[in-house]
mmCIF file of C-alpha atoms and ligand atoms in Angstrom:
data_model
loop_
_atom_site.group_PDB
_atom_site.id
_atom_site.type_symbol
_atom_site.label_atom_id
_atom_site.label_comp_id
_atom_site.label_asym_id
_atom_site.label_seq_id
_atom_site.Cartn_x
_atom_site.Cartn_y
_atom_site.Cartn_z
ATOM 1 C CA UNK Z 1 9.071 13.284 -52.556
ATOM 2 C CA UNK Z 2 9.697 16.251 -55.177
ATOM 3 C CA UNK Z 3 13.032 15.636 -57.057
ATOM 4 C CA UNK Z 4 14.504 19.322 -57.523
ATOM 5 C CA UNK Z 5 18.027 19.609 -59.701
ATOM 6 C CA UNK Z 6 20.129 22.450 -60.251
ATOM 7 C CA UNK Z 7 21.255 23.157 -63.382
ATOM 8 C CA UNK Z 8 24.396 25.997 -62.738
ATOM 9 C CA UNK Z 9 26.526 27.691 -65.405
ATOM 10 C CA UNK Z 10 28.132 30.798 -66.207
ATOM 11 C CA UNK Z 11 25.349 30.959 -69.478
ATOM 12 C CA UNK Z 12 27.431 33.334 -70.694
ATOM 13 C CA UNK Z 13 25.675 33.762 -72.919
ATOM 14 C CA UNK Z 14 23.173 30.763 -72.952
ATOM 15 C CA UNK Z 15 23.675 28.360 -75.552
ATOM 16 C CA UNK Z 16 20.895 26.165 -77.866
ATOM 17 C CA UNK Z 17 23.024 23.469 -75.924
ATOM 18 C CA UNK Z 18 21.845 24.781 -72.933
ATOM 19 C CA UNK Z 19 18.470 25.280 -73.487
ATOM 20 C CA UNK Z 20 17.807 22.188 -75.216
ATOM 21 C CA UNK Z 21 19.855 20.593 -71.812
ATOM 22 C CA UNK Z 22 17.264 22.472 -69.471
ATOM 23 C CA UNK Z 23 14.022 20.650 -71.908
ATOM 24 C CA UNK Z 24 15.837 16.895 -71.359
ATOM 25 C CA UNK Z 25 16.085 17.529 -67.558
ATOM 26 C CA UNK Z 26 12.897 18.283 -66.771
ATOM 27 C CA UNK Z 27 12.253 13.958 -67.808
ATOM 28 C CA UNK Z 28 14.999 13.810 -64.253
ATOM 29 C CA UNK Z 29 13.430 15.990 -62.334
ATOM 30 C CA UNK Z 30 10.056 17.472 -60.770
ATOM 31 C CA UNK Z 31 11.544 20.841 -60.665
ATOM 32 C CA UNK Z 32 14.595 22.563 -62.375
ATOM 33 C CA UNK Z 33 16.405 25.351 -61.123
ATOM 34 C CA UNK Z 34 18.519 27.212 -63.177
ATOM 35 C CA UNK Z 35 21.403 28.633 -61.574
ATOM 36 C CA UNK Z 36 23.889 31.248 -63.365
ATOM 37 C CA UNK Z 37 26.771 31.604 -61.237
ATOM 38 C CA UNK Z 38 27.577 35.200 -59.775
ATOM 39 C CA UNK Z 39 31.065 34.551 -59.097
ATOM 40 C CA UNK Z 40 33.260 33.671 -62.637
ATOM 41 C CA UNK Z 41 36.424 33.870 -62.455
ATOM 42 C CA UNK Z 42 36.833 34.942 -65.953
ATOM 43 C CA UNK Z 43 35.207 38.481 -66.438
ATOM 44 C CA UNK Z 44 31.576 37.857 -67.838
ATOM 45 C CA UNK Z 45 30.465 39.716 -70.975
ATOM 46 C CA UNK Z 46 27.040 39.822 -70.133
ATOM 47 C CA UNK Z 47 25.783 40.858 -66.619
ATOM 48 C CA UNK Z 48 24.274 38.812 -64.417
ATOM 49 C CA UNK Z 49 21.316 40.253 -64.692
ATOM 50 C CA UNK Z 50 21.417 40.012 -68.685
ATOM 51 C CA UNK Z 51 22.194 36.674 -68.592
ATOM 52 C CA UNK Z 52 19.559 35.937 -66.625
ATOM 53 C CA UNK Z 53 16.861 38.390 -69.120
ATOM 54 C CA UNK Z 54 18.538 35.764 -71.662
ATOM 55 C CA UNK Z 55 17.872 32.742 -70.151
ATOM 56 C CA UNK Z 56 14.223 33.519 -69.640
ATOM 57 C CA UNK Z 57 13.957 34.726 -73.117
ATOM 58 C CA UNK Z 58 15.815 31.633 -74.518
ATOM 59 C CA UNK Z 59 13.749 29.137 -72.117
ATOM 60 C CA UNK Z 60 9.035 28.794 -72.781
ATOM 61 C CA UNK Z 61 7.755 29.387 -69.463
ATOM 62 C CA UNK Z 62 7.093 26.292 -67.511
ATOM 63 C CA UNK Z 63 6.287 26.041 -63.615
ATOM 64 C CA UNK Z 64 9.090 23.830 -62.966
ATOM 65 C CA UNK Z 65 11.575 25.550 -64.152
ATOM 66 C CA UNK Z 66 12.822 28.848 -62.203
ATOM 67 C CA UNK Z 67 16.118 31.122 -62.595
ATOM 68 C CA UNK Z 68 18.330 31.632 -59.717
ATOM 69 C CA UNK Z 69 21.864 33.263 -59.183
ATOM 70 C CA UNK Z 70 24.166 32.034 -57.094
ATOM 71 C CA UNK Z 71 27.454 32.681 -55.207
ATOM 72 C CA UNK Z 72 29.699 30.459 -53.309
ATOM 73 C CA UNK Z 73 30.069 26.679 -53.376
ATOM 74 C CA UNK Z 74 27.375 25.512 -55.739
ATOM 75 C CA UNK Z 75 26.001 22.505 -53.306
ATOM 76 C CA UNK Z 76 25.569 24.983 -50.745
ATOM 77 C CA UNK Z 77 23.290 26.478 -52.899
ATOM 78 C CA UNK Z 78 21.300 23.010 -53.847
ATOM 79 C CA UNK Z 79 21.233 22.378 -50.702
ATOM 80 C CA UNK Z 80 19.466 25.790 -49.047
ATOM 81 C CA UNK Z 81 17.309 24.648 -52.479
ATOM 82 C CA UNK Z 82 16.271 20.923 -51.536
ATOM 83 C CA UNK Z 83 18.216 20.490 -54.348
ATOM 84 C CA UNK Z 84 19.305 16.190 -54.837
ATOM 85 C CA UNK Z 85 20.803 15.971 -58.605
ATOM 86 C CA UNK Z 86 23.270 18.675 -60.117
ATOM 87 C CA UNK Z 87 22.776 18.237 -64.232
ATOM 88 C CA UNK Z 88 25.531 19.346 -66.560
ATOM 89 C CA UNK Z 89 26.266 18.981 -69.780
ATOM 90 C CA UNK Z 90 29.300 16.550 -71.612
ATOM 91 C CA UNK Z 91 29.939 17.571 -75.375
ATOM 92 C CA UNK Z 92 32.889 15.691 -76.127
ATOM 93 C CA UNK Z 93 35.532 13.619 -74.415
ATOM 94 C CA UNK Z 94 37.557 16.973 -73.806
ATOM 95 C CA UNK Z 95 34.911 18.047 -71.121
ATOM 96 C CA UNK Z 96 35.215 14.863 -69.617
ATOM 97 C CA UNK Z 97 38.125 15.463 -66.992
ATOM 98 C CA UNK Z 98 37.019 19.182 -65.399
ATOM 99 C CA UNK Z 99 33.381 17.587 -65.415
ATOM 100 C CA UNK Z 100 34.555 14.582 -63.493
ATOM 101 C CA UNK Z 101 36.611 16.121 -61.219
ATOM 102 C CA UNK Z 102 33.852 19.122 -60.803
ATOM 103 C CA UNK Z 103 31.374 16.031 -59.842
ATOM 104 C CA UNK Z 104 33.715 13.921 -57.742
ATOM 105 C CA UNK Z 105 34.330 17.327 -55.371
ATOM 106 C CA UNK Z 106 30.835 17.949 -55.162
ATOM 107 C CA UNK Z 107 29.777 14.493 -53.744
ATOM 108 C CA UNK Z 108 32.903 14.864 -51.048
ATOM 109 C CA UNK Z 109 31.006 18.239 -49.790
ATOM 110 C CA UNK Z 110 28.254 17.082 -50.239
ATOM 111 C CA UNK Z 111 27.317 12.836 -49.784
ATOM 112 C CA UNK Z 112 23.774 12.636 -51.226
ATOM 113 C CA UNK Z 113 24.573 15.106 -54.373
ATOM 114 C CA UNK Z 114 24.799 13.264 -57.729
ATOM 115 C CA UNK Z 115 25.698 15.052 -60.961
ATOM 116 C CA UNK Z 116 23.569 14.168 -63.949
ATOM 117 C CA UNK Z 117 25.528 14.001 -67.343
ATOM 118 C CA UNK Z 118 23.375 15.091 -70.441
ATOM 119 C CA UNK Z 119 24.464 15.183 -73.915
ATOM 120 C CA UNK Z 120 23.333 18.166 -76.126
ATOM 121 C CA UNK Z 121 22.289 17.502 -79.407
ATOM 122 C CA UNK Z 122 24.504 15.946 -82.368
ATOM 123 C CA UNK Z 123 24.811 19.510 -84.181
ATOM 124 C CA UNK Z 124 24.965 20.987 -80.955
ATOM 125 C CA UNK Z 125 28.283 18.833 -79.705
ATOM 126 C CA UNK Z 126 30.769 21.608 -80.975
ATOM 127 C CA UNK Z 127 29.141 24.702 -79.673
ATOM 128 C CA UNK Z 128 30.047 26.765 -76.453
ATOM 129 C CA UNK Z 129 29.367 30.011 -75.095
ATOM 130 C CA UNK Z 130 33.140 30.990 -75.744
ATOM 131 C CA UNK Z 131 32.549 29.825 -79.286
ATOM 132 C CA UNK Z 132 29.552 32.299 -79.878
ATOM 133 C CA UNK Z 133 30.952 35.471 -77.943
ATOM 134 C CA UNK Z 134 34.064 34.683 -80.445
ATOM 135 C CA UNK Z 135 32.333 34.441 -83.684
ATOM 136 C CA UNK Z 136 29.946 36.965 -82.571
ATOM 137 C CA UNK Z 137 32.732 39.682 -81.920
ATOM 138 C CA UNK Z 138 33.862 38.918 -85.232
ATOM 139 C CA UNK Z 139 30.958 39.730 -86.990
ATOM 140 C CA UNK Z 140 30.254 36.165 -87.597
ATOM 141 C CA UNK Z 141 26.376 34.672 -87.878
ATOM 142 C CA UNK Z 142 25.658 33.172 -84.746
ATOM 143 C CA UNK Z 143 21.668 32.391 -85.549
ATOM 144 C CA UNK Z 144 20.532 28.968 -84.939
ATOM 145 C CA UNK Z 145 23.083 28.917 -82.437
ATOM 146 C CA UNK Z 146 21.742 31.088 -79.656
ATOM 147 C CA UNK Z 147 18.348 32.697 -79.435
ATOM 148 C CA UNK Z 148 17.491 35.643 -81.189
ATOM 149 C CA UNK Z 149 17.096 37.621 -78.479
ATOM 150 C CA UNK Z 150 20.672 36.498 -77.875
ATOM 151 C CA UNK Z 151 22.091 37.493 -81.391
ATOM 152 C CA UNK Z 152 20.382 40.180 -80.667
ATOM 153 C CA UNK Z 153 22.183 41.206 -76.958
ATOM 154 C CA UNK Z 154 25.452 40.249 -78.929
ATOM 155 C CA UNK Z 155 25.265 42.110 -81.790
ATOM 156 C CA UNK Z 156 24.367 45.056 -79.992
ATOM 157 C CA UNK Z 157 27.555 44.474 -77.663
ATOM 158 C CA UNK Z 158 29.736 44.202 -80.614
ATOM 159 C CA UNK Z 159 28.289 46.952 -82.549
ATOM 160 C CA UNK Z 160 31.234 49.309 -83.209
HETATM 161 O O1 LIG C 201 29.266 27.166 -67.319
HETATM 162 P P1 LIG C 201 30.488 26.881 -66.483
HETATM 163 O O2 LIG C 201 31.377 28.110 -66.421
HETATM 164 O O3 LIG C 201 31.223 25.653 -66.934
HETATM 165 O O4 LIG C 201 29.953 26.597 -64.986
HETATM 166 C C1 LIG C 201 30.852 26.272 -63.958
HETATM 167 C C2 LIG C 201 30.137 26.325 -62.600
HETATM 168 C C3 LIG C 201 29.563 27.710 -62.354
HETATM 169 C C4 LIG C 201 29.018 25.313 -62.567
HETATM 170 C C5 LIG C 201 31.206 25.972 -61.516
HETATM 171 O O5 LIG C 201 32.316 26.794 -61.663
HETATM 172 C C6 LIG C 201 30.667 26.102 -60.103
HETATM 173 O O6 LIG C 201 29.917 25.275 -59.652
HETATM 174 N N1 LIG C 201 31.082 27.185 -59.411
HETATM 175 C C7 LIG C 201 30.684 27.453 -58.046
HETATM 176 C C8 LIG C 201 31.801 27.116 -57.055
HETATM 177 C C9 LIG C 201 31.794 25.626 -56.812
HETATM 178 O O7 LIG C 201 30.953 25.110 -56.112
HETATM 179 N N2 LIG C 201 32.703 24.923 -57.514
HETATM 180 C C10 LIG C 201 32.665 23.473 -57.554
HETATM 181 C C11 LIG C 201 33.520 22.852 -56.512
HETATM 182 S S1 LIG C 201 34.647 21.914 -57.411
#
């Protein structure tokens, strides 16, 4: 049977920690979704529709992966999807507790769901999309974090 995970986020914007998570996933799964969550409940600063251009800018074209938004409960989602394994990503042990609890929920709604834990990169451990939209509104150099096409969207959002 085809293993499909879900891989949801606000990708806000997306991260080299989140694309290099997406390239370690596919060894989990026969096909990744992608799924950049509609309903924040911070204010994005990219659209969802931008962060979506992102992602598939940021990600090399591969048939299993695909992009998806999504609203609501998030196993609702995997589950309209055929979707078994939710992956996520732990950084350091300060994720740990909204990560844990985030999983724990999700098995209660739904039994057969099981959230993946994958660990970016070593020089990728420190970085977050609120990280990059703060350096980046500051002027600061954000390559080799993010995509160029992403330094790109986010120094055209800061441009004064
Ligand atoms: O990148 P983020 O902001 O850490 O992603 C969080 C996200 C979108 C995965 C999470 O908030 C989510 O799953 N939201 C959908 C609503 C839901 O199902 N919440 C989990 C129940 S605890």
């Amino acid at each position: 049977m085809k293993r499909i995970a879900v891989y949801p986020g606000s990708f806000d914007p997306p991260t080299r920690g989140h694309t290099d998570l997406v390239q370690r996933s596919l060894v989990l799964a026969d096909e990744l979704i992608v799924a950049v969550s509609r309903n924040s409940s911070k204010e994005p600063l990219f659209s969802l529709p931008e962060r979506m251009e992102m992602l598939r800018a940021a990600i090399p074209a591969d048939p299993r992966i695909r992009f998806e938004s999504f609203e609501g409960l998030l196993v609702e989602f995997a589950r309209k999807n055929g979707a078994t394994l939710i992956i996520r990503g732990l950084r350091a042990v300060s994720d740990f507790e909204y990560e844990f609890q985030m999983a724990m929920m999700n098995r209660h709604l739904s039994s057969g769901m099981e959230t993946v834990f994958l660990v970016p990169p070593e020089d990728a451990t420190y970085l977050s999309s609120s990280l990059v939209r703060e350096v980046a509104r500051h002027g600061g150099d954000v390559s080799g974090l993010v995509h160029p096409k992403v330094a790109e969207a986010l120094r055209r959002r800061f441009a004064k």
